[in-house]
Amino acid sequence: QLLQISKGDKAFVNKMLTLFIQLAEQNTIDLQKELADKNILQLNKLAHKLKPSIDQMGIKILYDTIREIEKFSLETGSFTHLTSLVDQV
């Protein structure tokens, strides 16, 4: 998808990949922090924020995982399962 959007501009692709890596690193740190604090609402928001980047980068292995975190509720799911989801990201 990124190659299509860039129309083959490798510099643009490299810039976008670098930006994605930087944001993803910080967001995964934030996910771990919010998980440790059991702040489910903030985890939902972070997952929502990450979802477009994961989709655009074509990271299909995280497609369902990030959506599950985005909609997760302790009323219907277990904290152990949420921990597993965050670990996958």
mmCIF file of N, CA and C in Angstrom:
data_model
loop_
_atom_site.group_PDB
_atom_site.id
_atom_site.type_symbol
_atom_site.label_atom_id
_atom_site.label_comp_id
_atom_site.label_asym_id
_atom_site.label_seq_id
_atom_site.Cartn_x
_atom_site.Cartn_y
_atom_site.Cartn_z
ATOM 1 N N GLN A 1 0.828 -1.195 0.000
ATOM 2 C CA GLN A 1 0.000 0.000 0.000
ATOM 3 C C GLN A 1 0.867 1.252 0.000
ATOM 4 N N LEU A 2 1.900 1.208 0.800
ATOM 5 C CA LEU A 2 2.775 2.371 0.894
ATOM 6 C C LEU A 2 3.483 2.641 -0.429
ATOM 7 N N LEU A 3 3.892 1.594 -1.102
ATOM 8 C CA LEU A 3 4.529 1.771 -2.415
ATOM 9 C C LEU A 3 3.552 2.366 -3.424
ATOM 10 N N GLN A 4 2.306 1.947 -3.360
ATOM 11 C CA GLN A 4 1.296 2.492 -4.269
ATOM 12 C C GLN A 4 1.061 3.973 -3.991
ATOM 13 N N ILE A 5 0.931 4.309 -2.719
ATOM 14 C CA ILE A 5 0.695 5.709 -2.346
ATOM 15 C C ILE A 5 1.859 6.587 -2.773
ATOM 16 N N SER A 6 3.083 6.072 -2.619
ATOM 17 C CA SER A 6 4.280 6.858 -2.911
ATOM 18 C C SER A 6 4.604 6.912 -4.395
ATOM 19 N N LYS A 7 3.927 6.079 -5.180
ATOM 20 C CA LYS A 7 4.196 5.982 -6.623
ATOM 21 C C LYS A 7 5.662 5.676 -6.891
ATOM 22 N N GLY A 8 6.219 4.790 -6.039
ATOM 23 C CA GLY A 8 7.588 4.333 -6.249
ATOM 24 C C GLY A 8 8.671 5.212 -5.663
ATOM 25 N N ASP A 9 8.300 6.261 -4.946
ATOM 26 C CA ASP A 9 9.284 7.170 -4.354
ATOM 27 C C ASP A 9 9.901 6.505 -3.121
ATOM 28 N N LYS A 10 11.093 5.943 -3.296
ATOM 29 C CA LYS A 10 11.732 5.186 -2.221
ATOM 30 C C LYS A 10 12.093 6.069 -1.032
ATOM 31 N N ALA A 11 12.438 7.308 -1.265
ATOM 32 C CA ALA A 11 12.767 8.221 -0.166
ATOM 33 C C ALA A 11 11.535 8.440 0.713
ATOM 34 N N PHE A 12 10.391 8.596 0.073
ATOM 35 C CA PHE A 12 9.135 8.767 0.809
ATOM 36 C C PHE A 12 8.827 7.512 1.617
ATOM 37 N N VAL A 13 8.987 6.351 1.002
ATOM 38 C CA VAL A 13 8.726 5.086 1.682
ATOM 39 C C VAL A 13 9.638 4.954 2.901
ATOM 40 N N ASN A 14 10.925 5.236 2.725
ATOM 41 C CA ASN A 14 11.871 5.144 3.841
ATOM 42 C C ASN A 14 11.505 6.111 4.969
ATOM 43 N N LYS A 15 11.103 7.314 4.606
ATOM 44 C CA LYS A 15 10.700 8.312 5.597
ATOM 45 C C LYS A 15 9.475 7.821 6.373
ATOM 46 N N MET A 16 8.497 7.271 5.668
ATOM 47 C CA MET A 16 7.287 6.779 6.310
ATOM 48 C C MET A 16 7.574 5.573 7.207
ATOM 49 N N LEU A 17 8.458 4.690 6.770
ATOM 50 C CA LEU A 17 8.835 3.535 7.587
ATOM 51 C C LEU A 17 9.552 3.968 8.862
ATOM 52 N N THR A 18 10.452 4.932 8.731
ATOM 53 C CA THR A 18 11.173 5.453 9.892
ATOM 54 C C THR A 18 10.203 6.086 10.882
ATOM 55 N N LEU A 19 9.282 6.875 10.371
ATOM 56 C CA LEU A 19 8.274 7.512 11.220
ATOM 57 C C LEU A 19 7.402 6.460 11.909
ATOM 58 N N PHE A 20 6.992 5.449 11.152
ATOM 59 C CA PHE A 20 6.168 4.384 11.719
ATOM 60 C C PHE A 20 6.912 3.670 12.856
ATOM 61 N N ILE A 21 8.167 3.349 12.640
ATOM 62 C CA ILE A 21 8.956 2.648 13.655
ATOM 63 C C ILE A 21 9.065 3.493 14.925
ATOM 64 N N GLN A 22 9.332 4.780 14.767
ATOM 65 C CA GLN A 22 9.447 5.659 15.926
ATOM 66 C C GLN A 22 8.127 5.724 16.696
ATOM 67 N N LEU A 23 7.038 5.917 15.981
ATOM 68 C CA LEU A 23 5.733 6.003 16.630
ATOM 69 C C LEU A 23 5.330 4.668 17.252
ATOM 70 N N ALA A 24 5.603 3.586 16.566
ATOM 71 C CA ALA A 24 5.239 2.263 17.056
ATOM 72 C C ALA A 24 6.010 1.932 18.329
ATOM 73 N N GLU A 25 7.290 2.293 18.371
ATOM 74 C CA GLU A 25 8.071 2.041 19.581
ATOM 75 C C GLU A 25 7.472 2.769 20.778
ATOM 76 N N GLN A 26 7.155 4.040 20.600
ATOM 77 C CA GLN A 26 6.592 4.809 21.707
ATOM 78 C C GLN A 26 5.205 4.293 22.077
ATOM 79 N N ASN A 27 4.407 3.966 21.080
ATOM 80 C CA ASN A 27 3.058 3.484 21.366
ATOM 81 C C ASN A 27 3.060 2.128 22.064
ATOM 82 N N THR A 28 4.003 1.262 21.743
ATOM 83 C CA THR A 28 4.060 -0.028 22.436
ATOM 84 C C THR A 28 4.513 0.159 23.887
ATOM 85 N N ILE A 29 5.396 1.111 24.121
ATOM 86 C CA ILE A 29 5.779 1.448 25.503
ATOM 87 C C ILE A 29 4.548 1.966 26.254
ATOM 88 N N ASP A 30 3.789 2.826 25.598
ATOM 89 C CA ASP A 30 2.575 3.373 26.212
ATOM 90 C C ASP A 30 1.543 2.279 26.472
ATOM 91 N N LEU A 31 1.400 1.333 25.540
ATOM 92 C CA LEU A 31 0.472 0.220 25.751
ATOM 93 C C LEU A 31 0.861 -0.580 26.991
ATOM 94 N N GLN A 32 2.140 -0.871 27.134
ATOM 95 C CA GLN A 32 2.620 -1.628 28.297
ATOM 96 C C GLN A 32 2.365 -0.862 29.602
ATOM 97 N N LYS A 33 2.594 0.442 29.574
ATOM 98 C CA LYS A 33 2.367 1.272 30.761
ATOM 99 C C LYS A 33 0.897 1.261 31.154
ATOM 100 N N GLU A 34 0.023 1.484 30.181
ATOM 101 C CA GLU A 34 -1.412 1.526 30.475
ATOM 102 C C GLU A 34 -1.918 0.151 30.925
ATOM 103 N N LEU A 35 -1.347 -0.897 30.382
ATOM 104 C CA LEU A 35 -1.706 -2.244 30.814
ATOM 105 C C LEU A 35 -1.310 -2.437 32.278
ATOM 106 N N ALA A 36 -0.087 -2.038 32.617
ATOM 107 C CA ALA A 36 0.389 -2.162 34.006
ATOM 108 C C ALA A 36 -0.489 -1.361 34.964
ATOM 109 N N ASP A 37 -0.982 -0.202 34.490
ATOM 110 C CA ASP A 37 -1.859 0.649 35.301
ATOM 111 C C ASP A 37 -3.323 0.197 35.242
ATOM 112 N N LYS A 38 -3.591 -0.822 34.423
ATOM 113 C CA LYS A 38 -4.957 -1.335 34.204
ATOM 114 C C LYS A 38 -5.909 -0.232 33.738
ATOM 115 N N ASN A 39 -5.373 0.651 32.892
ATOM 116 C CA ASN A 39 -6.153 1.752 32.336
ATOM 117 C C ASN A 39 -6.723 1.305 30.984
ATOM 118 N N ILE A 40 -7.838 0.612 31.031
ATOM 119 C CA ILE A 40 -8.427 -0.004 29.845
ATOM 120 C C ILE A 40 -8.869 1.049 28.829
ATOM 121 N N LEU A 41 -9.462 2.133 29.299
ATOM 122 C CA LEU A 41 -9.923 3.178 28.386
ATOM 123 C C LEU A 41 -8.765 3.748 27.574
ATOM 124 N N GLN A 42 -7.643 3.982 28.232
ATOM 125 C CA GLN A 42 -6.480 4.515 27.515
ATOM 126 C C GLN A 42 -5.909 3.480 26.550
ATOM 127 N N LEU A 43 -5.946 2.200 26.924
ATOM 128 C CA LEU A 43 -5.525 1.137 26.006
ATOM 129 C C LEU A 43 -6.402 1.131 24.759
ATOM 130 N N ASN A 44 -7.712 1.284 24.952
ATOM 131 C CA ASN A 44 -8.638 1.346 23.819
ATOM 132 C C ASN A 44 -8.267 2.495 22.887
ATOM 133 N N LYS A 45 -7.972 3.648 23.468
ATOM 134 C CA LYS A 45 -7.629 4.842 22.676
ATOM 135 C C LYS A 45 -6.308 4.661 21.924
ATOM 136 N N LEU A 46 -5.325 4.084 22.603
ATOM 137 C CA LEU A 46 -4.033 3.847 21.946
ATOM 138 C C LEU A 46 -4.176 2.871 20.780
ATOM 139 N N ALA A 47 -4.956 1.829 20.978
ATOM 140 C CA ALA A 47 -5.178 0.860 19.900
ATOM 141 C C ALA A 47 -5.869 1.534 18.718
ATOM 142 N N HIS A 48 -6.833 2.385 19.017
ATOM 143 C CA HIS A 48 -7.532 3.117 17.952
ATOM 144 C C HIS A 48 -6.545 3.990 17.172
ATOM 145 N N LYS A 49 -5.631 4.601 17.890
ATOM 146 C CA LYS A 49 -4.611 5.461 17.280
ATOM 147 C C LYS A 49 -3.641 4.662 16.410
ATOM 148 N N LEU A 50 -3.299 3.456 16.848
ATOM 149 C CA LEU A 50 -2.355 2.608 16.113
ATOM 150 C C LEU A 50 -2.968 1.915 14.895
ATOM 151 N N LYS A 51 -4.263 1.692 14.935
ATOM 152 C CA LYS A 51 -4.945 0.891 13.912
ATOM 153 C C LYS A 51 -4.677 1.362 12.479
ATOM 154 N N PRO A 52 -4.815 2.656 12.147
ATOM 155 C CA PRO A 52 -4.571 3.062 10.762
ATOM 156 C C PRO A 52 -3.144 2.799 10.284
ATOM 157 N N SER A 53 -2.177 3.002 11.171
ATOM 158 C CA SER A 53 -0.776 2.761 10.788
ATOM 159 C C SER A 53 -0.519 1.287 10.531
ATOM 160 N N ILE A 54 -1.071 0.443 11.386
ATOM 161 C CA ILE A 54 -0.904 -1.002 11.209
ATOM 162 C C ILE A 54 -1.545 -1.438 9.898
ATOM 163 N N ASP A 55 -2.722 -0.908 9.615
ATOM 164 C CA ASP A 55 -3.406 -1.237 8.362
ATOM 165 C C ASP A 55 -2.619 -0.746 7.152
ATOM 166 N N GLN A 56 -2.161 0.499 7.209
ATOM 167 C CA GLN A 56 -1.443 1.085 6.079
ATOM 168 C C GLN A 56 -0.127 0.359 5.807
ATOM 169 N N MET A 57 0.530 -0.103 6.850
ATOM 170 C CA MET A 57 1.784 -0.830 6.689
ATOM 171 C C MET A 57 1.558 -2.288 6.293
ATOM 172 N N GLY A 58 0.302 -2.700 6.297
ATOM 173 C CA GLY A 58 -0.010 -4.059 5.871
ATOM 174 C C GLY A 58 0.421 -5.124 6.869
ATOM 175 N N ILE A 59 0.410 -4.789 8.143
ATOM 176 C CA ILE A 59 0.818 -5.740 9.181
ATOM 177 C C ILE A 59 -0.411 -6.578 9.544
ATOM 178 N N LYS A 60 -0.702 -7.522 8.681
ATOM 179 C CA LYS A 60 -1.934 -8.311 8.788
ATOM 180 C C LYS A 60 -2.001 -9.152 10.052
ATOM 181 N N ILE A 61 -0.851 -9.542 10.578
ATOM 182 C CA ILE A 61 -0.828 -10.377 11.773
ATOM 183 C C ILE A 61 -1.395 -9.632 12.988
ATOM 184 N N LEU A 62 -1.385 -8.300 12.948
ATOM 185 C CA LEU A 62 -1.919 -7.502 14.055
ATOM 186 C C LEU A 62 -3.294 -6.913 13.773
ATOM 187 N N TYR A 63 -3.839 -7.180 12.599
ATOM 188 C CA TYR A 63 -5.118 -6.590 12.190
ATOM 189 C C TYR A 63 -6.213 -6.867 13.222
ATOM 190 N N ASP A 64 -6.433 -8.115 13.564
ATOM 191 C CA ASP A 64 -7.496 -8.464 14.513
ATOM 192 C C ASP A 64 -7.098 -8.106 15.947
ATOM 193 N N THR A 65 -5.826 -8.265 16.272
ATOM 194 C CA THR A 65 -5.346 -8.002 17.627
ATOM 195 C C THR A 65 -5.591 -6.556 18.034
ATOM 196 N N ILE A 66 -5.210 -5.620 17.177
ATOM 197 C CA ILE A 66 -5.345 -4.205 17.526
ATOM 198 C C ILE A 66 -6.813 -3.814 17.649
ATOM 199 N N ARG A 67 -7.665 -4.419 16.839
ATOM 200 C CA ARG A 67 -9.102 -4.150 16.920
ATOM 201 C C ARG A 67 -9.718 -4.732 18.196
ATOM 202 N N GLU A 68 -9.185 -5.863 18.610
ATOM 203 C CA GLU A 68 -9.687 -6.463 19.840
ATOM 204 C C GLU A 68 -9.298 -5.608 21.050
ATOM 205 N N ILE A 69 -8.085 -5.077 21.052
ATOM 206 C CA ILE A 69 -7.668 -4.176 22.138
ATOM 207 C C ILE A 69 -8.518 -2.906 22.099
ATOM 208 N N GLU A 70 -8.756 -2.408 20.906
ATOM 209 C CA GLU A 70 -9.538 -1.177 20.754
ATOM 210 C C GLU A 70 -10.935 -1.310 21.379
ATOM 211 N N LYS A 71 -11.533 -2.484 21.272
ATOM 212 C CA LYS A 71 -12.904 -2.689 21.760
ATOM 213 C C LYS A 71 -12.968 -3.447 23.082
ATOM 214 N N PHE A 72 -11.810 -3.731 23.664
ATOM 215 C CA PHE A 72 -11.760 -4.565 24.860
ATOM 216 C C PHE A 72 -12.473 -3.920 26.041
ATOM 217 N N SER A 73 -13.147 -4.751 26.814
ATOM 218 C CA SER A 73 -13.795 -4.344 28.061
ATOM 219 C C SER A 73 -13.596 -5.455 29.082
ATOM 220 N N LEU A 74 -13.278 -5.079 30.301
ATOM 221 C CA LEU A 74 -13.124 -6.082 31.358
ATOM 222 C C LEU A 74 -14.451 -6.740 31.711
ATOM 223 N N GLU A 75 -15.543 -6.103 31.325
ATOM 224 C CA GLU A 75 -16.858 -6.687 31.586
ATOM 225 C C GLU A 75 -17.086 -7.944 30.750
ATOM 226 N N THR A 76 -16.465 -8.001 29.586
ATOM 227 C CA THR A 76 -16.666 -9.143 28.687
ATOM 228 C C THR A 76 -15.400 -9.951 28.416
ATOM 229 N N GLY A 77 -14.248 -9.468 28.871
ATOM 230 C CA GLY A 77 -12.991 -10.168 28.603
ATOM 231 C C GLY A 77 -12.129 -10.245 29.846
ATOM 232 N N SER A 78 -11.125 -11.085 29.788
ATOM 233 C CA SER A 78 -10.246 -11.253 30.945
ATOM 234 C C SER A 78 -8.980 -10.411 30.794
ATOM 235 N N PHE A 79 -8.443 -9.995 31.941
ATOM 236 C CA PHE A 79 -7.212 -9.224 31.942
ATOM 237 C C PHE A 79 -6.052 -10.051 31.401
ATOM 238 N N THR A 80 -6.072 -11.347 31.643
ATOM 239 C CA THR A 80 -5.038 -12.245 31.124
ATOM 240 C C THR A 80 -5.048 -12.236 29.599
ATOM 241 N N HIS A 81 -6.233 -12.252 29.020
ATOM 242 C CA HIS A 81 -6.342 -12.222 27.554
ATOM 243 C C HIS A 81 -5.856 -10.881 27.024
ATOM 244 N N LEU A 82 -6.219 -9.794 27.695
ATOM 245 C CA LEU A 82 -5.768 -8.463 27.276
ATOM 246 C C LEU A 82 -4.240 -8.388 27.326
ATOM 247 N N THR A 83 -3.651 -8.938 28.368
ATOM 248 C CA THR A 83 -2.199 -8.968 28.482
ATOM 249 C C THR A 83 -1.571 -9.696 27.297
ATOM 250 N N SER A 84 -2.168 -10.797 26.911
ATOM 251 C CA SER A 84 -1.683 -11.558 25.769
ATOM 252 C C SER A 84 -1.768 -10.736 24.480
ATOM 253 N N LEU A 85 -2.860 -10.007 24.323
ATOM 254 C CA LEU A 85 -3.038 -9.170 23.128
ATOM 255 C C LEU A 85 -1.976 -8.065 23.064
ATOM 256 N N VAL A 86 -1.766 -7.401 24.183
ATOM 257 C CA VAL A 86 -0.772 -6.320 24.221
ATOM 258 C C VAL A 86 0.626 -6.900 23.962
ATOM 259 N N ASP A 87 0.915 -8.067 24.500
ATOM 260 C CA ASP A 87 2.206 -8.708 24.248
ATOM 261 C C ASP A 87 2.399 -9.019 22.761
ATOM 262 N N GLN A 88 1.318 -9.361 22.071
ATOM 263 C CA GLN A 88 1.417 -9.631 20.628
ATOM 264 C C GLN A 88 1.819 -8.374 19.867
ATOM 265 N N VAL A 89 1.282 -7.244 20.270
ATOM 266 C CA VAL A 89 1.611 -5.975 19.606
ATOM 267 C C VAL A 89 3.058 -5.626 19.899
#
